[in-house]
Amino acid sequence: MEVITIFKWLETFKVVYETKNFSKASEILFISQPTVSSQIKQLENEFGTQLFIRSGRKEVLVTPQAEILYERVVDLMDDWDNLYQAVQTNQQQIVRCVIGASHTFANYVLPALLIQLHQKFPQIRFSVQMMNSLEVLQAVEHHTVDIGFIEKPLSAPNIKRIPLMEDQLVLAGDTEKGPWLVRENTSGVYYYTKRFLEEKDIEGPVMEIQNNEVIVGLLKKGFGCSLISERAVEGISHQRLDESFKRNFYLIRRKTSVSDDIEKCAEYICEWSKQ
């Protein structure tokens, strides 16, 4: 069996595992659904075990064997990417680091940090992806992001979480006019907003907006009210909430080492956050 063929099967397996859906996997990989099914079947024949349970529904179930294989596959793909980049960039000794950051951290903390990282680690090429906290955690788990910043204490077996700094939430805007501008339920601030509304027995109206900057923009125009970071309230009427509405920003990364340069980068970030 050719190595390149096995790699294709494993890449298909990885995407099916992450999407739990053969149709979505075919769209992501730009191949037909029968091809996805055929490659998974051939991989199952190669290992002599079932990897997915096809129940007739759109979403497939994973077997314990698939769980074991997935953990090894993401490491294997990482090793291959690192080897490929090392060969391609050997003369320049360039290291690539993908940062995933939740909205508040990305907008109000990351810019200052990125300037320091760029100066401190000239051999690293940083790229940034902005998403909500749960998506950052999943991206780090799936090895599509090297270092993550989140706004809620999410955890996973293979993830190391380190508290960086505190963030105070405030009540911004006019609560008499409404509507309540609320982030999606997988965001870092949603838990606090939900708790506040329940404690105050507030029932709405509610407008869900999956972007902090849009919420801030609406508040600055005098529309709506929301719980947002104190870092974002310049030019917006607001009131500080009590200590129970103070949260942490966290750095997350995989427990298994990615590279010495990225490890040193993570250590520097922890020290920088204490300044």
mmCIF file of C-alpha atoms in Angstrom:
data_model
loop_
_atom_site.group_PDB
_atom_site.id
_atom_site.type_symbol
_atom_site.label_atom_id
_atom_site.label_comp_id
_atom_site.label_asym_id
_atom_site.label_seq_id
_atom_site.Cartn_x
_atom_site.Cartn_y
_atom_site.Cartn_z
ATOM 1 C CA MET A 1 0.000 0.000 0.000
ATOM 2 C CA GLU A 2 1.442 3.395 -1.027
ATOM 3 C CA VAL A 3 2.058 5.847 1.816
ATOM 4 C CA ILE A 4 0.381 8.680 -0.101
ATOM 5 C CA THR A 5 -2.805 6.588 -0.384
ATOM 6 C CA ILE A 6 -2.856 5.892 3.350
ATOM 7 C CA PHE A 7 -2.375 9.609 4.025
ATOM 8 C CA LYS A 8 -5.389 10.424 1.849
ATOM 9 C CA TRP A 9 -7.494 7.904 3.751
ATOM 10 C CA LEU A 10 -6.330 9.271 7.092
ATOM 11 C CA GLU A 11 -7.075 12.857 6.062
ATOM 12 C CA THR A 12 -10.579 11.785 5.041
ATOM 13 C CA PHE A 13 -10.979 9.898 8.326
ATOM 14 C CA LYS A 14 -9.917 12.993 10.297
ATOM 15 C CA VAL A 15 -12.500 15.217 8.615
ATOM 16 C CA VAL A 16 -15.290 12.643 8.988
ATOM 17 C CA TYR A 17 -14.397 12.229 12.666
ATOM 18 C CA GLU A 18 -14.537 15.995 13.263
ATOM 19 C CA THR A 19 -17.764 16.601 11.323
ATOM 20 C CA LYS A 20 -19.483 13.282 12.179
ATOM 21 C CA ASN A 21 -21.011 13.610 8.736
ATOM 22 C CA PHE A 22 -19.961 12.026 5.412
ATOM 23 C CA SER A 23 -21.728 14.691 3.333
ATOM 24 C CA LYS A 24 -20.051 17.612 5.159
ATOM 25 C CA ALA A 25 -16.697 15.841 4.890
ATOM 26 C CA SER A 26 -17.092 15.520 1.123
ATOM 27 C CA GLU A 27 -17.804 19.266 0.854
ATOM 28 C CA ILE A 28 -14.746 20.177 2.942
ATOM 29 C CA LEU A 29 -12.459 17.791 1.010
ATOM 30 C CA PHE A 30 -13.937 18.636 -2.419
ATOM 31 C CA ILE A 31 -14.562 14.971 -3.234
ATOM 32 C CA SER A 32 -17.789 13.050 -3.756
ATOM 33 C CA GLN A 33 -19.629 11.407 -0.863
ATOM 34 C CA PRO A 34 -19.207 7.911 -2.402
ATOM 35 C CA THR A 35 -15.444 8.568 -2.499
ATOM 36 C CA VAL A 36 -15.496 9.482 1.197
ATOM 37 C CA SER A 37 -17.435 6.306 2.006
ATOM 38 C CA SER A 38 -15.079 4.212 -0.136
ATOM 39 C CA GLN A 39 -11.932 5.608 1.510
ATOM 40 C CA ILE A 40 -13.319 5.048 5.008
ATOM 41 C CA LYS A 41 -14.310 1.482 4.057
ATOM 42 C CA GLN A 42 -10.815 0.786 2.709
ATOM 43 C CA LEU A 43 -9.267 2.205 5.882
ATOM 44 C CA GLU A 44 -11.543 -0.011 7.994
ATOM 45 C CA ASN A 45 -10.471 -3.018 5.894
ATOM 46 C CA GLU A 46 -6.821 -2.074 6.344
ATOM 47 C CA PHE A 47 -7.190 -1.992 10.151
ATOM 48 C CA GLY A 48 -9.681 -4.834 10.258
ATOM 49 C CA THR A 49 -12.068 -2.882 12.474
ATOM 50 C CA GLN A 50 -15.115 -0.620 12.254
ATOM 51 C CA LEU A 51 -14.428 3.089 12.729
ATOM 52 C CA PHE A 52 -17.883 4.637 12.250
ATOM 53 C CA ILE A 53 -21.395 3.392 12.940
ATOM 54 C CA ARG A 54 -23.755 4.377 10.148
ATOM 55 C CA SER A 55 -27.180 4.537 11.759
ATOM 56 C CA GLY A 56 -29.099 5.874 8.772
ATOM 57 C CA ARG A 57 -29.093 9.392 10.191
ATOM 58 C CA LYS A 58 -26.960 12.176 8.748
ATOM 59 C CA GLU A 59 -24.597 12.123 11.732
ATOM 60 C CA VAL A 60 -22.432 9.014 12.217
ATOM 61 C CA LEU A 61 -21.233 7.634 15.537
ATOM 62 C CA VAL A 62 -17.559 6.938 16.283
ATOM 63 C CA THR A 63 -16.275 3.671 17.721
ATOM 64 C CA PRO A 64 -13.638 3.371 20.488
ATOM 65 C CA GLN A 65 -11.165 2.318 17.787
ATOM 66 C CA ALA A 66 -11.832 5.580 15.952
ATOM 67 C CA GLU A 67 -11.156 7.544 19.151
ATOM 68 C CA ILE A 68 -7.738 5.872 19.449
ATOM 69 C CA LEU A 69 -6.937 6.370 15.773
ATOM 70 C CA TYR A 70 -7.949 10.046 15.800
ATOM 71 C CA GLU A 71 -5.538 10.901 18.626
ATOM 72 C CA ARG A 72 -2.691 9.342 16.650
ATOM 73 C CA VAL A 73 -3.752 10.822 13.313
ATOM 74 C CA VAL A 74 -3.721 14.459 14.477
ATOM 75 C CA ASP A 75 -0.222 13.942 15.889
ATOM 76 C CA LEU A 76 0.870 12.272 12.654
ATOM 77 C CA MET A 77 -0.510 15.117 10.545
ATOM 78 C CA ASP A 78 1.224 17.647 12.799
ATOM 79 C CA ASP A 79 4.527 15.800 12.465
ATOM 80 C CA TRP A 80 4.144 15.734 8.689
ATOM 81 C CA ASP A 81 3.324 19.460 8.533
ATOM 82 C CA ASN A 82 6.309 20.276 10.747
ATOM 83 C CA LEU A 83 8.583 18.115 8.594
ATOM 84 C CA TYR A 84 7.267 19.688 5.396
ATOM 85 C CA GLN A 85 7.714 23.215 6.741
ATOM 86 C CA ALA A 86 11.186 22.385 8.043
ATOM 87 C CA VAL A 87 12.271 21.202 4.584
ATOM 88 C CA GLN A 88 10.585 24.124 2.796
ATOM 89 C CA THR A 89 11.920 26.823 5.124
ATOM 90 C CA ASN A 90 15.210 25.306 6.202
ATOM 91 C CA GLN A 91 17.293 28.273 5.093
ATOM 92 C CA GLN A 92 15.111 30.831 6.847
ATOM 93 C CA GLN A 93 14.348 28.641 9.893
ATOM 94 C CA ILE A 94 10.760 29.928 9.900
ATOM 95 C CA VAL A 95 8.269 28.569 12.450
ATOM 96 C CA ARG A 96 4.532 29.054 11.970
ATOM 97 C CA CYS A 97 2.180 29.641 14.886
ATOM 98 C CA VAL A 98 -1.597 29.895 14.507
ATOM 99 C CA ILE A 99 -3.330 31.796 17.317
ATOM 100 C CA GLY A 100 -7.024 31.321 18.006
ATOM 101 C CA ALA A 101 -8.573 34.064 20.133
ATOM 102 C CA SER A 102 -12.043 34.731 21.499
ATOM 103 C CA HIS A 103 -13.618 38.073 20.563
ATOM 104 C CA THR A 104 -12.923 40.304 23.584
ATOM 105 C CA PHE A 105 -9.350 39.074 23.970
ATOM 106 C CA ALA A 106 -8.696 39.427 20.238
ATOM 107 C CA ASN A 107 -9.975 42.997 20.080
ATOM 108 C CA TYR A 108 -8.704 44.489 23.340
ATOM 109 C CA VAL A 109 -5.680 42.474 24.518
ATOM 110 C CA LEU A 110 -4.167 40.666 21.546
ATOM 111 C CA PRO A 111 -2.985 43.722 19.542
ATOM 112 C CA ALA A 112 -0.543 44.805 22.273
ATOM 113 C CA LEU A 113 0.553 41.207 22.803
ATOM 114 C CA LEU A 114 1.125 40.567 19.085
ATOM 115 C CA ILE A 115 3.499 43.532 18.838
ATOM 116 C CA GLN A 116 5.579 42.075 21.671
ATOM 117 C CA LEU A 117 5.498 38.561 20.185
ATOM 118 C CA HIS A 118 6.581 39.832 16.772
ATOM 119 C CA GLN A 119 9.563 41.616 18.327
ATOM 120 C CA LYS A 120 10.501 38.806 20.719
ATOM 121 C CA PHE A 121 10.199 35.916 18.256
ATOM 122 C CA PRO A 122 11.270 37.130 14.777
ATOM 123 C CA GLN A 123 11.627 33.516 13.593
ATOM 124 C CA ILE A 124 7.914 32.835 14.151
ATOM 125 C CA ARG A 125 5.281 33.750 11.572
ATOM 126 C CA PHE A 126 2.065 34.389 13.499
ATOM 127 C CA SER A 127 -1.434 34.190 12.074
ATOM 128 C CA VAL A 128 -4.635 34.947 13.985
ATOM 129 C CA GLN A 129 -8.121 33.443 13.830
ATOM 130 C CA MET A 130 -10.983 34.994 15.811
ATOM 131 C CA MET A 131 -13.819 32.765 17.080
ATOM 132 C CA ASN A 132 -15.805 32.115 20.244
ATOM 133 C CA SER A 133 -14.322 30.296 23.245
ATOM 134 C CA LEU A 134 -15.709 26.844 22.439
ATOM 135 C CA GLU A 135 -14.527 27.077 18.844
ATOM 136 C CA VAL A 136 -11.034 28.035 20.051
ATOM 137 C CA LEU A 137 -10.925 24.979 22.323
ATOM 138 C CA GLN A 138 -12.043 22.704 19.499
ATOM 139 C CA ALA A 139 -9.495 24.227 17.121
ATOM 140 C CA VAL A 140 -6.665 23.583 19.601
ATOM 141 C CA GLU A 141 -7.932 20.007 20.100
ATOM 142 C CA HIS A 142 -8.035 19.446 16.334
ATOM 143 C CA HIS A 143 -4.506 20.867 15.888
ATOM 144 C CA THR A 144 -5.685 23.664 13.575
ATOM 145 C CA VAL A 145 -4.591 26.233 16.170
ATOM 146 C CA ASP A 146 -1.341 26.128 18.185
ATOM 147 C CA ILE A 147 -2.156 28.606 20.975
ATOM 148 C CA GLY A 148 -5.633 29.642 22.078
ATOM 149 C CA PHE A 149 -7.117 32.419 24.211
ATOM 150 C CA ILE A 150 -10.563 31.895 25.744
ATOM 151 C CA GLU A 151 -12.919 33.766 28.094
ATOM 152 C CA LYS A 152 -14.514 30.856 29.960
ATOM 153 C CA PRO A 153 -12.927 27.955 31.891
ATOM 154 C CA LEU A 154 -13.438 25.252 29.272
ATOM 155 C CA SER A 155 -11.398 22.072 29.553
ATOM 156 C CA ALA A 156 -10.518 18.905 27.650
ATOM 157 C CA PRO A 157 -8.350 15.870 28.515
ATOM 158 C CA ASN A 158 -5.454 16.812 26.230
ATOM 159 C CA ILE A 159 -5.582 20.568 26.841
ATOM 160 C CA LYS A 160 -3.583 22.619 29.345
ATOM 161 C CA ARG A 161 -5.384 25.767 30.578
ATOM 162 C CA ILE A 162 -3.514 28.658 32.222
ATOM 163 C CA PRO A 163 -5.230 31.757 33.711
ATOM 164 C CA LEU A 164 -3.711 34.968 32.333
ATOM 165 C CA MET A 165 -5.583 38.031 33.602
ATOM 166 C CA GLU A 166 -8.928 39.179 34.962
ATOM 167 C CA ASP A 167 -11.675 40.851 32.976
ATOM 168 C CA GLN A 168 -14.491 42.853 34.585
ATOM 169 C CA LEU A 169 -17.933 42.779 32.946
ATOM 170 C CA VAL A 170 -20.199 45.831 32.981
ATOM 171 C CA LEU A 171 -23.826 46.552 32.158
ATOM 172 C CA ALA A 172 -23.756 48.829 29.114
ATOM 173 C CA GLY A 173 -26.532 50.730 27.352
ATOM 174 C CA ASP A 174 -30.087 51.659 28.284
ATOM 175 C CA THR A 175 -31.940 48.767 29.960
ATOM 176 C CA GLU A 176 -35.228 50.684 29.745
ATOM 177 C CA LYS A 177 -35.212 50.746 25.946
ATOM 178 C CA GLY A 178 -33.701 47.368 25.071
ATOM 179 C CA PRO A 179 -33.409 45.062 23.274
ATOM 180 C CA TRP A 180 -30.846 42.889 25.031
ATOM 181 C CA LEU A 181 -27.897 42.233 22.717
ATOM 182 C CA VAL A 182 -26.717 38.714 23.548
ATOM 183 C CA ARG A 183 -23.848 36.579 22.248
ATOM 184 C CA GLU A 184 -24.365 32.953 21.148
ATOM 185 C CA ASN A 185 -24.483 30.331 23.909
ATOM 186 C CA THR A 186 -20.961 29.013 23.172
ATOM 187 C CA SER A 187 -19.337 32.402 23.767
ATOM 188 C CA GLY A 188 -17.473 33.361 26.920
ATOM 189 C CA VAL A 189 -19.882 36.098 28.059
ATOM 190 C CA TYR A 190 -23.137 34.206 27.424
ATOM 191 C CA TYR A 191 -23.106 32.411 30.809
ATOM 192 C CA TYR A 192 -22.870 35.716 32.682
ATOM 193 C CA THR A 193 -25.561 37.354 30.563
ATOM 194 C CA LYS A 194 -27.932 34.420 31.080
ATOM 195 C CA ARG A 195 -27.299 34.493 34.831
ATOM 196 C CA PHE A 196 -27.873 38.257 35.006
ATOM 197 C CA LEU A 197 -31.171 38.044 33.120
ATOM 198 C CA GLU A 198 -32.383 35.212 35.361
ATOM 199 C CA GLU A 199 -31.343 36.974 38.587
ATOM 200 C CA LYS A 200 -33.118 40.178 37.525
ATOM 201 C CA ASP A 201 -36.110 38.247 36.152
ATOM 202 C CA ILE A 202 -35.705 39.904 32.745
ATOM 203 C CA GLU A 203 -37.466 38.193 29.846
ATOM 204 C CA GLY A 204 -36.448 40.215 26.814
ATOM 205 C CA PRO A 205 -36.696 41.158 24.028
ATOM 206 C CA VAL A 206 -33.382 39.552 23.026
ATOM 207 C CA MET A 207 -31.323 39.908 19.863
ATOM 208 C CA GLU A 208 -28.545 37.335 19.350
ATOM 209 C CA ILE A 209 -25.407 38.760 17.732
ATOM 210 C CA GLN A 210 -22.348 36.570 17.175
ATOM 211 C CA ASN A 211 -19.808 39.365 17.179
ATOM 212 C CA ASN A 212 -18.633 41.612 20.013
ATOM 213 C CA GLU A 213 -17.720 44.536 17.789
ATOM 214 C CA VAL A 214 -21.206 44.640 16.272
ATOM 215 C CA ILE A 215 -22.671 44.770 19.787
ATOM 216 C CA VAL A 216 -20.276 47.560 20.786
ATOM 217 C CA GLY A 217 -21.127 49.451 17.598
ATOM 218 C CA LEU A 218 -24.862 49.252 18.334
ATOM 219 C CA LEU A 219 -24.333 50.367 21.937
ATOM 220 C CA LYS A 220 -22.329 53.388 20.767
ATOM 221 C CA LYS A 221 -25.276 54.359 18.563
ATOM 222 C CA GLY A 222 -27.558 54.217 21.611
ATOM 223 C CA PHE A 223 -29.269 50.988 20.586
ATOM 224 C CA GLY A 224 -29.851 48.160 23.053
ATOM 225 C CA CYS A 225 -28.103 47.025 26.212
ATOM 226 C CA SER A 226 -25.660 44.244 26.943
ATOM 227 C CA LEU A 227 -23.050 42.780 29.283
ATOM 228 C CA ILE A 228 -19.625 43.498 27.834
ATOM 229 C CA SER A 229 -16.028 43.790 28.974
ATOM 230 C CA GLU A 230 -15.011 46.968 30.782
ATOM 231 C CA ARG A 231 -12.209 47.148 28.216
ATOM 232 C CA ALA A 232 -14.798 47.834 25.490
ATOM 233 C CA VAL A 233 -16.961 50.567 27.056
ATOM 234 C CA GLU A 234 -15.174 53.745 25.986
ATOM 235 C CA GLY A 235 -17.861 56.199 24.890
ATOM 236 C CA ILE A 236 -20.727 54.005 26.168
ATOM 237 C CA SER A 237 -22.827 54.661 29.280
ATOM 238 C CA HIS A 238 -22.404 51.750 31.678
ATOM 239 C CA GLN A 239 -22.367 50.596 35.280
ATOM 240 C CA ARG A 240 -19.862 48.273 36.919
ATOM 241 C CA LEU A 241 -21.191 44.935 38.171
ATOM 242 C CA ASP A 242 -20.139 43.147 41.365
ATOM 243 C CA GLU A 243 -17.180 40.773 41.798
ATOM 244 C CA SER A 244 -19.215 37.761 40.685
ATOM 245 C CA PHE A 245 -19.146 39.237 37.172
ATOM 246 C CA LYS A 246 -15.371 39.224 37.030
ATOM 247 C CA ARG A 247 -13.908 36.462 34.881
ATOM 248 C CA ASN A 248 -10.508 35.272 33.637
ATOM 249 C CA PHE A 249 -8.879 35.159 30.253
ATOM 250 C CA TYR A 250 -7.074 31.837 29.724
ATOM 251 C CA LEU A 251 -4.283 30.580 27.517
ATOM 252 C CA ILE A 252 -4.851 27.040 26.255
ATOM 253 C CA ARG A 253 -2.540 24.683 24.402
ATOM 254 C CA ARG A 254 -2.089 20.980 23.897
ATOM 255 C CA LYS A 255 -0.305 19.052 26.634
ATOM 256 C CA THR A 256 1.949 17.418 24.054
ATOM 257 C CA SER A 257 4.678 19.784 22.907
ATOM 258 C CA VAL A 258 4.265 21.376 19.475
ATOM 259 C CA SER A 259 7.754 22.856 19.082
ATOM 260 C CA ASP A 260 10.373 24.434 21.306
ATOM 261 C CA ASP A 261 9.731 27.857 19.780
ATOM 262 C CA ILE A 262 5.993 27.719 20.436
ATOM 263 C CA GLU A 263 6.603 26.411 23.962
ATOM 264 C CA LYS A 264 8.877 29.394 24.641
ATOM 265 C CA CYS A 265 6.259 31.666 23.111
ATOM 266 C CA ALA A 266 3.573 30.314 25.475
ATOM 267 C CA GLU A 267 5.895 30.792 28.459
ATOM 268 C CA TYR A 268 6.582 34.383 27.395
ATOM 269 C CA ILE A 269 2.844 35.106 27.112
ATOM 270 C CA CYS A 270 2.312 33.907 30.693
ATOM 271 C CA GLU A 271 5.079 36.205 31.942
ATOM 272 C CA TRP A 272 3.809 39.126 29.834
ATOM 273 C CA SER A 273 0.325 38.807 31.329
ATOM 274 C CA LYS A 274 1.721 39.442 34.816
ATOM 275 C CA GLN A 275 3.125 42.869 33.898
#
